[in-house]
Coordinates of C-alpha atoms and ligand atoms in Angstrom, one line a residue:
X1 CA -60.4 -6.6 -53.2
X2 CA -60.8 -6.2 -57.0
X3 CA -61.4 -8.5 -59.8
X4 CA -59.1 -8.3 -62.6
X5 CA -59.3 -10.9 -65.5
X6 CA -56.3 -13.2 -65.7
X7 CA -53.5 -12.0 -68.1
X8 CA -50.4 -14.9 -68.0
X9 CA -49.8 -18.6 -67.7
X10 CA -49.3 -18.7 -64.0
X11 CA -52.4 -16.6 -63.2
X12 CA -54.0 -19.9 -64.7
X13 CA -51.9 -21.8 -62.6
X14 CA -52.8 -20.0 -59.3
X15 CA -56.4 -20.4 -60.6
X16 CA -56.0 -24.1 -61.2
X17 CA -55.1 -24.3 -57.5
X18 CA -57.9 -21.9 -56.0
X19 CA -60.7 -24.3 -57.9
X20 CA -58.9 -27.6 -56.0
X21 CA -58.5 -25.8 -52.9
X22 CA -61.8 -23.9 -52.2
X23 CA -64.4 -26.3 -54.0
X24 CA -64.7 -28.9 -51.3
X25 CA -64.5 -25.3 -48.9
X26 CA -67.2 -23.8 -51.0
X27 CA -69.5 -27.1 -50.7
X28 CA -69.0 -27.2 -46.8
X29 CA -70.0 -23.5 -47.0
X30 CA -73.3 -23.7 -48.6
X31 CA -74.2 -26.8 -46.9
X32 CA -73.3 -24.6 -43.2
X33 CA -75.2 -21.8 -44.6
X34 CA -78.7 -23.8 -45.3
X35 CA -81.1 -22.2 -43.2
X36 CA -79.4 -18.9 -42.4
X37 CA -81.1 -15.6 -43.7
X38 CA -80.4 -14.3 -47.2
X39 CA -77.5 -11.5 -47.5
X40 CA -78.1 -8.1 -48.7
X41 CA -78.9 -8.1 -52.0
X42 CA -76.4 -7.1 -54.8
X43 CA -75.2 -7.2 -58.2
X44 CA -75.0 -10.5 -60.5
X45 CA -70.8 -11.7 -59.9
X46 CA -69.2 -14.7 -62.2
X47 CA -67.9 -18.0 -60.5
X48 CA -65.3 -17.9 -59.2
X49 CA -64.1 -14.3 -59.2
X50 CA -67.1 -13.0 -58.2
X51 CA -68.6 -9.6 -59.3
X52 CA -66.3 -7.2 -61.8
X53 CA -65.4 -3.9 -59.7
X54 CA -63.2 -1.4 -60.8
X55 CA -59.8 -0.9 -59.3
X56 CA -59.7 2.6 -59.3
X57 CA -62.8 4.7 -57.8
X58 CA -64.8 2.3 -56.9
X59 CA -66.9 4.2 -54.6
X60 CA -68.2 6.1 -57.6
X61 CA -69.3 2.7 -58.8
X62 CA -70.5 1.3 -55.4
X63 CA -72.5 4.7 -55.2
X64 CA -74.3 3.5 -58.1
X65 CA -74.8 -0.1 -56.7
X66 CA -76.4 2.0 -53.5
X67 CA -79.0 3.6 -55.8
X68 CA -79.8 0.4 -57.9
X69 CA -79.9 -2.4 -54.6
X70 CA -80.2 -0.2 -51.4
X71 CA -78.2 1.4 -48.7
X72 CA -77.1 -2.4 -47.9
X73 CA -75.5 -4.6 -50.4
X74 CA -73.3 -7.5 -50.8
X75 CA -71.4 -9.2 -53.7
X76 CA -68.8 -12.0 -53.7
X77 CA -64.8 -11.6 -54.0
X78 CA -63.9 -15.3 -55.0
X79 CA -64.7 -16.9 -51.7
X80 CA -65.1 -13.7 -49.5
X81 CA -68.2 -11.8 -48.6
X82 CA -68.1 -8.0 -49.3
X83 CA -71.0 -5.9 -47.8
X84 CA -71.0 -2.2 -48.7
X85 CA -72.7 0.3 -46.8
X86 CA -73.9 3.3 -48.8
X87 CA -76.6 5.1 -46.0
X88 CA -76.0 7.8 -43.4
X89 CA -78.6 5.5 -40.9
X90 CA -77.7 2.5 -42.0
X91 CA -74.0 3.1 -41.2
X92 CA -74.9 4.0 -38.1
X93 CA -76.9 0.5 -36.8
X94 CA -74.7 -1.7 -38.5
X95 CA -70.7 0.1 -38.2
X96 CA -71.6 1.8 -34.8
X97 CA -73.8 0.1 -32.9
X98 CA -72.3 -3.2 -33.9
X99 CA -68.8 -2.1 -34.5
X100 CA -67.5 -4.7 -31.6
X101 CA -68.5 -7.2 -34.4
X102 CA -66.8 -5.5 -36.9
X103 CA -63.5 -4.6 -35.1
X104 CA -61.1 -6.4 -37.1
X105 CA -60.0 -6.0 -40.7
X106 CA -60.0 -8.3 -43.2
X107 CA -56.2 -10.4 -43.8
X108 CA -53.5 -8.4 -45.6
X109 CA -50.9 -10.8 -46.3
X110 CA -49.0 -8.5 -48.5
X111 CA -49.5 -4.9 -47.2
X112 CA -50.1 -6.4 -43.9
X113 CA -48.0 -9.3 -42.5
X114 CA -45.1 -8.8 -45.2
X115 CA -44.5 -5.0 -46.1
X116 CA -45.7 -3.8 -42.6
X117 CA -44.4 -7.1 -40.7
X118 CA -47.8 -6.9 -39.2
X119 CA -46.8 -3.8 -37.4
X120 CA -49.1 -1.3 -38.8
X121 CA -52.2 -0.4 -37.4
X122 CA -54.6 0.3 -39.6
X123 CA -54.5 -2.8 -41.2
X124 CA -53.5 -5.2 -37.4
X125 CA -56.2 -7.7 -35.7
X126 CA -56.9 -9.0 -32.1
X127 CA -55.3 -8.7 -29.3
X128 CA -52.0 -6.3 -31.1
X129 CA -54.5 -3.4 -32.1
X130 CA -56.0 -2.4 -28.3
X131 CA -52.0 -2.3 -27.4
X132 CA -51.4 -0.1 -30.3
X133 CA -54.5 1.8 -29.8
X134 CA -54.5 2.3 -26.4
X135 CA -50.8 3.7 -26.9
X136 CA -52.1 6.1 -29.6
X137 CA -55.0 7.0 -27.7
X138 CA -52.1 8.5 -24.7
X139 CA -51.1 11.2 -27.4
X140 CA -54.2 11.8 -29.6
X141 CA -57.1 12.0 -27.3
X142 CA -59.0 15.4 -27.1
X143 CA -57.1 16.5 -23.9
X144 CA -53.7 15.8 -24.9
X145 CA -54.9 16.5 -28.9
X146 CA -55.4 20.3 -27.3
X147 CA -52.0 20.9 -26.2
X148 CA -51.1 21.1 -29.9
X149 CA -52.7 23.4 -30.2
X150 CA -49.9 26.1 -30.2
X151 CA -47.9 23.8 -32.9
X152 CA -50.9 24.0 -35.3
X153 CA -51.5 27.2 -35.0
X154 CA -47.9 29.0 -35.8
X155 CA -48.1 26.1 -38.2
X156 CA -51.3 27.3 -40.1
X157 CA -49.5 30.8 -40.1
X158 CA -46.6 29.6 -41.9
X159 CA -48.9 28.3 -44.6
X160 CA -50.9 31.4 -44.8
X161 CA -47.2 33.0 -45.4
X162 CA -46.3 30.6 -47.9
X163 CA -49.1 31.5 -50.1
X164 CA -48.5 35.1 -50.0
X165 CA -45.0 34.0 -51.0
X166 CA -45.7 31.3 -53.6
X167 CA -49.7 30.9 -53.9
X168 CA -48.8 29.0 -56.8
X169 CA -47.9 26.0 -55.2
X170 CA -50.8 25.6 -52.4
X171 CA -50.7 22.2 -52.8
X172 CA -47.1 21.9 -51.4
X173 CA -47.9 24.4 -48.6
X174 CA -50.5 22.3 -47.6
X175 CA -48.6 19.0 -47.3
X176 CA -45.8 21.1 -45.8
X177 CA -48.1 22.1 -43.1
X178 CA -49.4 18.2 -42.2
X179 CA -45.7 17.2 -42.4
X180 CA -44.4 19.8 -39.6
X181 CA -47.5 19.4 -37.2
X182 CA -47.6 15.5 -37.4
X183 CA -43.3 15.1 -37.1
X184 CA -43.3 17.5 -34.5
X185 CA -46.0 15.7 -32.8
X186 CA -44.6 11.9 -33.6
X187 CA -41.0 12.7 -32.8
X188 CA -40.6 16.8 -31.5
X189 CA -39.0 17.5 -34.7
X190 CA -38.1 21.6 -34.1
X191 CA -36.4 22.2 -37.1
X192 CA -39.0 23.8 -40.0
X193 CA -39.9 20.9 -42.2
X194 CA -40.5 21.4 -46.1
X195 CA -41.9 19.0 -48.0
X196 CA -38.3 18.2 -50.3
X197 CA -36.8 17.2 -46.7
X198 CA -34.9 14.0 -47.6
X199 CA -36.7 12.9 -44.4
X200 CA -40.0 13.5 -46.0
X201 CA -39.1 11.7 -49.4
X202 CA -38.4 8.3 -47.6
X203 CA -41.2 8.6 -46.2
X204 CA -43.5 8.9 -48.9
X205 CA -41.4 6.4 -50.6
X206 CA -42.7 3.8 -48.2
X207 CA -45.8 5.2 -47.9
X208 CA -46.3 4.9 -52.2
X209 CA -44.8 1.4 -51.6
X210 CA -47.8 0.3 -49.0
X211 CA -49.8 2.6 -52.0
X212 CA -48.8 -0.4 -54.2
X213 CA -49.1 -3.0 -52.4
X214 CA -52.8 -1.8 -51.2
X215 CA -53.7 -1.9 -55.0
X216 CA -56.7 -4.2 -55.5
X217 CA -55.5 -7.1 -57.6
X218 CA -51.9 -6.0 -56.8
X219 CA -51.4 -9.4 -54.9
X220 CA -53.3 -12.3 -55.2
X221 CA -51.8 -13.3 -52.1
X222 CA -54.9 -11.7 -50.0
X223 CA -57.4 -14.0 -52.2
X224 CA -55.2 -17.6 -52.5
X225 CA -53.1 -17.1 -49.2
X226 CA -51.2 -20.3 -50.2
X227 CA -49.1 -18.4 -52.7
X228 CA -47.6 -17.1 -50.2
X229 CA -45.5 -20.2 -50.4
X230 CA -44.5 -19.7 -54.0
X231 CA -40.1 -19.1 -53.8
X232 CA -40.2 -15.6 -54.5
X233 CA -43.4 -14.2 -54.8
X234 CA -43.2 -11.7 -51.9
X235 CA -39.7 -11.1 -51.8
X236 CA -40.6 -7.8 -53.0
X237 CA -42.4 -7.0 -50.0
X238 CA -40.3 -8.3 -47.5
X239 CA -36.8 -5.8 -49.3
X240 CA -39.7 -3.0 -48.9
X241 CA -40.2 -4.0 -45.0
X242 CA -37.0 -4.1 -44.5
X243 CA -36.2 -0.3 -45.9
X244 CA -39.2 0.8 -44.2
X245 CA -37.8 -0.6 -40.7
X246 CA -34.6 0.6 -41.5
X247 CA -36.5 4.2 -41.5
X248 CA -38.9 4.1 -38.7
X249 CA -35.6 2.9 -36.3
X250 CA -33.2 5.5 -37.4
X251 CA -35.9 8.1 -37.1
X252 CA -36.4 6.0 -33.3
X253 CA -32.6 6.3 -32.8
X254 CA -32.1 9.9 -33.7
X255 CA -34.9 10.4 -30.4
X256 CA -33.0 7.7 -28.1
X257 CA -29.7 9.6 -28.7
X258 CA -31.6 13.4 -27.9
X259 CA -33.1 11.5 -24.6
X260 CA -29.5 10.3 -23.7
X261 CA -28.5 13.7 -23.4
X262 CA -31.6 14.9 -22.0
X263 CA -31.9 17.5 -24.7
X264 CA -34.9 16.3 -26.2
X265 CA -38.6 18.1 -26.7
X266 CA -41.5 15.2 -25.2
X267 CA -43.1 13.7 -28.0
X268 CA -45.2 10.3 -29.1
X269 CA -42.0 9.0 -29.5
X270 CA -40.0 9.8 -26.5
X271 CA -43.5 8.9 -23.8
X272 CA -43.4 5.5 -25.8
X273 CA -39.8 4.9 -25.0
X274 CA -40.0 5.9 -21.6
X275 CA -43.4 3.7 -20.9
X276 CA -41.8 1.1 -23.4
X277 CA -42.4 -1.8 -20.5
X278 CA -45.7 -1.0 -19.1
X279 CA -47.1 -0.5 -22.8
X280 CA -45.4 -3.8 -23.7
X281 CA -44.0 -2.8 -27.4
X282 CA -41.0 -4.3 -28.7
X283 CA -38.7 -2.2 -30.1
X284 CA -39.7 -2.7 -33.8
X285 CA -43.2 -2.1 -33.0
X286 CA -42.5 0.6 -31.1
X287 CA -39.9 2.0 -33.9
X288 CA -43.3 1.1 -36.6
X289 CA -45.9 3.0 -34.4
X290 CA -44.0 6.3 -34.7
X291 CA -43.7 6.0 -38.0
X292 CA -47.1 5.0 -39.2
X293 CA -48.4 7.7 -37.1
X294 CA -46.9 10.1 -40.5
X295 CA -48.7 7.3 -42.9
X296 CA -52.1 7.9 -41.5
X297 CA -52.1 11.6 -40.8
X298 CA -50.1 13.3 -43.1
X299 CA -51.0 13.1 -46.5
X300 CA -55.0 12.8 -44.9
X301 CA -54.8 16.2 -43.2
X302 CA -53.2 17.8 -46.5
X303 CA -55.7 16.2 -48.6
X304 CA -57.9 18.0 -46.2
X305 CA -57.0 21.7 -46.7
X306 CA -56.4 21.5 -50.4
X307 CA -60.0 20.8 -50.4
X308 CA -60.7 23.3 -48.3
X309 CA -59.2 25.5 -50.4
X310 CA -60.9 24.0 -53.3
X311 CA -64.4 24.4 -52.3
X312 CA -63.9 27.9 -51.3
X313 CA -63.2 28.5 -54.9
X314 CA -66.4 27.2 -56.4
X315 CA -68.4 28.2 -53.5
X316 CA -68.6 32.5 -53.2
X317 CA -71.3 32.4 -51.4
X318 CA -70.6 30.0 -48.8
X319 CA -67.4 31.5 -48.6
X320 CA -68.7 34.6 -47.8
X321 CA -70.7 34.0 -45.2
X322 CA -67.4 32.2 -43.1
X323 CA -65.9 35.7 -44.0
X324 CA -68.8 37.5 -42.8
X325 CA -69.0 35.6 -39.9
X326 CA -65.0 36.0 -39.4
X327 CA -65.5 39.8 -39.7
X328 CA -68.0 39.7 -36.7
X329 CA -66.5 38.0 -34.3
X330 CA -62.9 38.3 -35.3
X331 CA -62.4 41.6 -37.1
X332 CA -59.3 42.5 -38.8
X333 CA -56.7 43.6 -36.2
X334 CA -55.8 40.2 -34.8
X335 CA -56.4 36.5 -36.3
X336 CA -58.5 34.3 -35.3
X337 CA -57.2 32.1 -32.5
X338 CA -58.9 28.4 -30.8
X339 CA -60.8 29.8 -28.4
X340 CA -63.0 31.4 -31.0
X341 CA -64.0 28.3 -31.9
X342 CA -67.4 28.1 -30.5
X343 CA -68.4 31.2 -32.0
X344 CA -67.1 30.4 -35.4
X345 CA -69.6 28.0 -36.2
X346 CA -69.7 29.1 -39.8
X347 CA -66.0 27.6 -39.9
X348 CA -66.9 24.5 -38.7
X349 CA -70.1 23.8 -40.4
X350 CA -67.4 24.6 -43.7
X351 CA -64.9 22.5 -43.3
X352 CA -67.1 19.5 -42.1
X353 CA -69.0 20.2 -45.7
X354 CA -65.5 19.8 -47.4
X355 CA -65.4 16.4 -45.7
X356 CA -68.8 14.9 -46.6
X357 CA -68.8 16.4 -50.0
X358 CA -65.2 15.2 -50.9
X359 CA -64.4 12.8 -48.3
X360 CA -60.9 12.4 -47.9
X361 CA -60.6 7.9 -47.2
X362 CA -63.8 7.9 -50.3
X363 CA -64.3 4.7 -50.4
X364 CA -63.9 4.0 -46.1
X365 CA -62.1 1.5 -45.0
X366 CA -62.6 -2.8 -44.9
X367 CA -63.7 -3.7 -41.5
X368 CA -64.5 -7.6 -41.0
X369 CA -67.5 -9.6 -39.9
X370 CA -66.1 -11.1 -36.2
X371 CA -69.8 -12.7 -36.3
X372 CA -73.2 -13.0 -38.1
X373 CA -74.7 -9.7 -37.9
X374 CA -78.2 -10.1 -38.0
X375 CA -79.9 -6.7 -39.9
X376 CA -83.7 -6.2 -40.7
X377 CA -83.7 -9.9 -42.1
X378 CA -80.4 -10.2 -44.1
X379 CA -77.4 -11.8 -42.3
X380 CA -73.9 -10.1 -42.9
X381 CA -71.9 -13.3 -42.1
X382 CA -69.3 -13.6 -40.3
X383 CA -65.8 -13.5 -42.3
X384 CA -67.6 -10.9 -44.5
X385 CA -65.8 -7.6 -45.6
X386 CA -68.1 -4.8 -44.5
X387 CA -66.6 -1.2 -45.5
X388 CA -69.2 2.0 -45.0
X389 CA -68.4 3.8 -48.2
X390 CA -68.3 7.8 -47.2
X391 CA -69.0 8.7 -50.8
X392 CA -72.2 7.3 -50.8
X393 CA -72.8 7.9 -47.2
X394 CA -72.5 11.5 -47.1
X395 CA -75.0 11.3 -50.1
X396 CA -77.9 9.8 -47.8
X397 CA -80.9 11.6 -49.3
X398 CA -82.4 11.1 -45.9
X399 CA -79.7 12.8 -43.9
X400 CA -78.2 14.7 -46.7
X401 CA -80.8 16.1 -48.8
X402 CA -79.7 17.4 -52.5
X403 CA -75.8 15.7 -51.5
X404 CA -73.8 17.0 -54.6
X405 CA -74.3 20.3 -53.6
X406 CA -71.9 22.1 -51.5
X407 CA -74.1 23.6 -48.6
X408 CA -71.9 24.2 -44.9
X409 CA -76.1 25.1 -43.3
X410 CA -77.1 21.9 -43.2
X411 CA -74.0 21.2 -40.4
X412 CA -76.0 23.9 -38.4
X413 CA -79.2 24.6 -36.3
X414 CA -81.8 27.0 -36.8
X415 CA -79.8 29.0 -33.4
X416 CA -76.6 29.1 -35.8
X417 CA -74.7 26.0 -33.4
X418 CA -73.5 22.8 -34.9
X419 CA -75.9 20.4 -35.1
X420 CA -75.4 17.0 -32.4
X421 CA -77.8 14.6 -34.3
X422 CA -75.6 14.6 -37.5
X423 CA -72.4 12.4 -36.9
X424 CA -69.2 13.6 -38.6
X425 CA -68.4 10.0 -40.5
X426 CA -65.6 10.6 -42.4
X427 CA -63.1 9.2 -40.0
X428 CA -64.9 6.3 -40.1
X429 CA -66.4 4.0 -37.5
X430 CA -66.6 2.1 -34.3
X431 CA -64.0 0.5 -32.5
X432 CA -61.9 1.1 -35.4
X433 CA -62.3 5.3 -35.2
X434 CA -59.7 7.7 -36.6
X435 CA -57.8 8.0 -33.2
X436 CA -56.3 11.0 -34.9
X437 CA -59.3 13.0 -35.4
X438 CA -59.1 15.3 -32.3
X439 CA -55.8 16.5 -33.9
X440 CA -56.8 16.3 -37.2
X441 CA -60.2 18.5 -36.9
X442 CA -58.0 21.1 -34.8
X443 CA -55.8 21.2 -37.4
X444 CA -58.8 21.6 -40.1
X445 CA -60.5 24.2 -37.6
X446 CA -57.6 26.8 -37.2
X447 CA -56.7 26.2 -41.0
X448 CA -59.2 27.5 -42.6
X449 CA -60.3 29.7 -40.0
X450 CA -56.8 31.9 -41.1
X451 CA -56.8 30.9 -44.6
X452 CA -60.6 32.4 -45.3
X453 CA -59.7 35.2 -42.7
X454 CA -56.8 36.3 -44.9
X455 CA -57.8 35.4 -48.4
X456 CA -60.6 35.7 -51.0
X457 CA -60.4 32.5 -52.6
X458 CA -61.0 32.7 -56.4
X459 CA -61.3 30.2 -59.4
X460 CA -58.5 31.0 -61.9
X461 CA -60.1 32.0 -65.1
X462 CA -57.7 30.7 -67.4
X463 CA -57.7 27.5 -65.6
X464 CA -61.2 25.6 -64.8
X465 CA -61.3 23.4 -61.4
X466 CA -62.5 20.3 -61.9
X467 CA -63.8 19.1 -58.6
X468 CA -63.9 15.2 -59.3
X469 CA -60.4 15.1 -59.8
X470 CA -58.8 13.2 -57.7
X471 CA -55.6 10.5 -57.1
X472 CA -56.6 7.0 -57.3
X473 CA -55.8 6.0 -54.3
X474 CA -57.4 4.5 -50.8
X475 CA -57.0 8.3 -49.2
X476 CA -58.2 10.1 -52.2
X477 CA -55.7 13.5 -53.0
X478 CA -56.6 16.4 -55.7
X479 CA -55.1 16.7 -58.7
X480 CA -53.4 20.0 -59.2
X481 CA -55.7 23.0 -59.3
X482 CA -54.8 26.4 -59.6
X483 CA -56.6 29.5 -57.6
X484 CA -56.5 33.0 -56.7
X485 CA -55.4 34.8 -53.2
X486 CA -56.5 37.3 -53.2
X487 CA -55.3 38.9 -49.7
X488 CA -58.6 40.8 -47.4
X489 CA -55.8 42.3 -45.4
X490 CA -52.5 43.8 -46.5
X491 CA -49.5 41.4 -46.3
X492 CA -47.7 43.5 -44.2
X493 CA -50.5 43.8 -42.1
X494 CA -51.2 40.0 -41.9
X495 CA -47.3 39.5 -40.8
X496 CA -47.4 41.9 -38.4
X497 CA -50.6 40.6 -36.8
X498 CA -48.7 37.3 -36.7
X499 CA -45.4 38.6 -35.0
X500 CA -47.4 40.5 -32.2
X501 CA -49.6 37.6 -31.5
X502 CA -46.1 35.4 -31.1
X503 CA -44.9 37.9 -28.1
Ligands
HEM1 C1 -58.5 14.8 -42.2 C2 -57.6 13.9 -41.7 C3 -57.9 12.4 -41.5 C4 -58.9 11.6 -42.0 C5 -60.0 12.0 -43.0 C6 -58.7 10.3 -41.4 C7 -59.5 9.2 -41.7 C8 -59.3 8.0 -41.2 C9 -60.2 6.8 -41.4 C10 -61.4 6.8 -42.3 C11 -59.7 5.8 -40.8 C12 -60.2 4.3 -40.8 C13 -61.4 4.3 -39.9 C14 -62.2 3.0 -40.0 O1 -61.6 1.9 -40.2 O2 -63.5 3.0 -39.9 C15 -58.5 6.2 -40.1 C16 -57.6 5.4 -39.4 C17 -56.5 5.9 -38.7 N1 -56.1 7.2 -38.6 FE1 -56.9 8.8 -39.5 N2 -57.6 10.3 -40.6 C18 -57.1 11.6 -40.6 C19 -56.0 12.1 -39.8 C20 -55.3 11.3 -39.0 C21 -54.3 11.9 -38.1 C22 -53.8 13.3 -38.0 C23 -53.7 10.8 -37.5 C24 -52.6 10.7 -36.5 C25 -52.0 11.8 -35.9 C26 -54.4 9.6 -37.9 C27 -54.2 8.3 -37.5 C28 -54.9 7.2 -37.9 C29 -54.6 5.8 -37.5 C30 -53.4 5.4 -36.6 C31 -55.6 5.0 -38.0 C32 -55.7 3.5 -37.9 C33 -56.7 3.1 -36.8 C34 -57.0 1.6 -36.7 O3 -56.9 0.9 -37.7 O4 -57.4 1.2 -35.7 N3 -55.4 10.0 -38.8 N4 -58.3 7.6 -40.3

């Protein structure tokens, strides 16, 4: 989505043919758009790249843009449209209440149609996405999201007891925990996953793959789809499909052979084979569903705690007063459990903070324009990328006053309950929703509800956090950070607690 300046001979060639193919386009354009209101306004971008934005971060740089043009504006990507939405409100009338005009995404070629075989969700169109949606929707929606309930909670457990073993490596405990709950829940994996599973590693090898291929500038492909045509060019891509099909169908079969012999626990997997007809998936798609399902939510929801943890750090005070509140309602002879979830408010309101004040998919994700959207006398045209960037969005001076600072209250009402006027955006918007957010704010919930019940979270002296650190990726990750666990109840005490609660 990117510009990056030409760097070999057959960039100029591909340039050469973008100038003969999309000037006569470019003339029919502006002589269609005569007449039509202005866009948003928007930084100054060179013919025919269109404005310079930087490959990695660019939120932090589209945050600026928000300051200098407004919540709305809108720059050129060679021939495309990009419209980026940087206010809380704003977000809201244009993403929500028009988001059956902004249901698709815009073409991926590469990561789309060639590495994913147009089989992944999050970056599918028309007609494909309710079927894969509505199929997602069977296992993620809130009812269904709370019989996991039990998983996620022996799950966040386990982590606690793998800091008190090895607090060192948090980070790994944390991805360990999204990679149990979301393979147990994709394929009724009942074997205890670890992170160095060989299972796991091909996974994340496709999923750095996409990584790569998502890159802005990575393929020019998205920009001039007729290279698509040049002998070779994606052949890349299509050797990385094929691995990553190879995975998602083993990982299919090893459920078909458990369901032959009727030994098998009921997953996403197993309700998709058994409602294969009626849901209408073939059996790649069906095999590719499954398998994204660890893509979306895994690395997300571990990205999720380790900032969690992270904030708790830097922020005594507001981590005291989730303890305090813990204390009251909870006490210290048995952990906190679900059903305390109304009356833990304080937990709520602090891991909702974690997500507005490092959001985990920063810079949102590209929605497209299905028509002109018409907005207080700018037209978002249809075609147009429109992407609601979180970073800036949970910086809204108007909804979020003073938004660097880390501050769970202003999730809450004067009465101490979590305010309904203030919309949790971070897993984005419209028709296009998280469909994995029941699951994934369950899992956020009883995380650090146990975490901040067990621990005092300290900095570690000797080595400074540095909160803007961050992976420089589409679903941002922190860097390593180290801490201190400090435990508020003795280990023995906290395993024994656990073992009771299991009979
Ligand atoms: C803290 C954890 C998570 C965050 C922050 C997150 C965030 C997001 C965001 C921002 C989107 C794009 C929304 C948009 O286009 O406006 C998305 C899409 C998606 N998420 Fe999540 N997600 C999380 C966890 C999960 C989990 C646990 C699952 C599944 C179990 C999941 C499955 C998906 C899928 C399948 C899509 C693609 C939907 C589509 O394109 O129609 N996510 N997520």
């Amino acid at each position: 989505m990117s510009f990056v300046a030409p760097e070999s001979n057959s960039t100029w060639l591909y340039l050469l043919l973008a100038v003969i193919v999309f000037v006569p386009i470019y003339a029919l354009k502006l002589a269609k758009n005569r007449g039509k209101l202005p866009l948003p306004p928007g930084p100054p971008g060179k013919w025919p790249f269109g404005t310079r934005v930087p490959v990695a971060y660019s939120f932090l740089t589209f945050y600026e843009w928000t300051k200098q043009y407004g919540p709305v504006f809108s720059f050129k990507q060679g021939m495309n449209t990009v419209v980026i939405i940087g206010g809380f409100a704003e977000a809201m009338e244009i993403m929500e209440k028009e988001g059956a005009s902004l249901v698709d995404r815009p073409r991926s070629i590469a990561a789309g149609e060639t590495l994913s075989g147009g089989m992944r969700v999050v970056l599918m169109n028309g007609e494909k996405v309710k079927k894969f949606r509505k199929a997602l929707h069977s296992h993620l929606q809130p009812k269904v999201a709370a019989t996991y309930e039990p998983l996620q909670l022996l799950s966040s457990q386990n982590y606690v007891l793998d800091i008190l073993k090895r607090p060192e490596a948090h980070q790994d405990h944390a991805k360990k925990y999204a990679a149990s709950v979301v393979l147990t829940l994709a394929y009724g994996k009942t074997t205890p996953t670890s992170y160095s599973d060989p299972e796991v590693q091909r996974i994340n090898e496709c999923l750095s793959r996409l990584g790569d291929a998502l890159r802005p500038g990575a393929y020019r492909v998205d920009t001039i789809p007729l290279l698509r045509y040049v002998p070779g060019y994606l052949d890349k891509l299509r050797e990385a499909h094929r691995l990553e099909l190879a995975l998602f169908s083993e990982q299919l079969g090893g459920v078909l052979k458990k369901m032959t012999t009727g030994d098998f626990v009921p997953s996403f997997t197993s309700y998709l084979v058994e409602n294969q007809s009626e849901i209408q998936l073939s059996d790649n798609e069906l095999a590719y569903l499954s398998g994204s399902i660890f893509g979306a939510g895994s690395e997300t929801t571990a990205s999720g705690l380790s900032f969690m943890i992270m904030a708790a750090a830097c922020h005594p005070e507001a981590q005291t007063q989730v303890q305090n509140q813990l204390d009251q309602i909870v006490g210290k002879d048995r952990h906190p459990v679900f059903s305390d979830e109304e009356l833990l408010s304080q937990v709520t309101a602090f891991y909702i903070e974690c997500g507005r004040w490092r959001p985990i998919s920063a810079g949102g994700f590209p929605h497209q324009a299905t028509r002109d959207i018409h907005w207080r006398g700018y037209c978002i045209p249809k075609g147009a990328t429109v992407i609601g960037n979180h970073w800036a969005i949970g910086r809204s001076p108007d909804a979020f006053p003073d938004g660097d600072t880390f501050d769970p209250q202003r999730w809450l009402t004067p009465h101490g309950t979590i305010r309904n006027d203030l919309k949790q955006f971070t897993f984005g918007f419209g028709r296009r929703v998280c469909p994995g957010l029941h699951v994934a704010n369950r899992s956020l919930f009883i995380t650090t509800a146990l975490i901040l019940w067990a621990f005092k979270i300290t900095p570690d002296p000797s080595k400074p956090i540095d909160t803007m650190a961050f992976t420089p990726t589409a679903n941002v990750h922190p860097l390593p950070f180290s801490v201190r666990f400090e435990p508020r109840i003795p280990p023995e005490e906290i395993v024994r607690i656990f073992e009771s609660g299991r009979h």
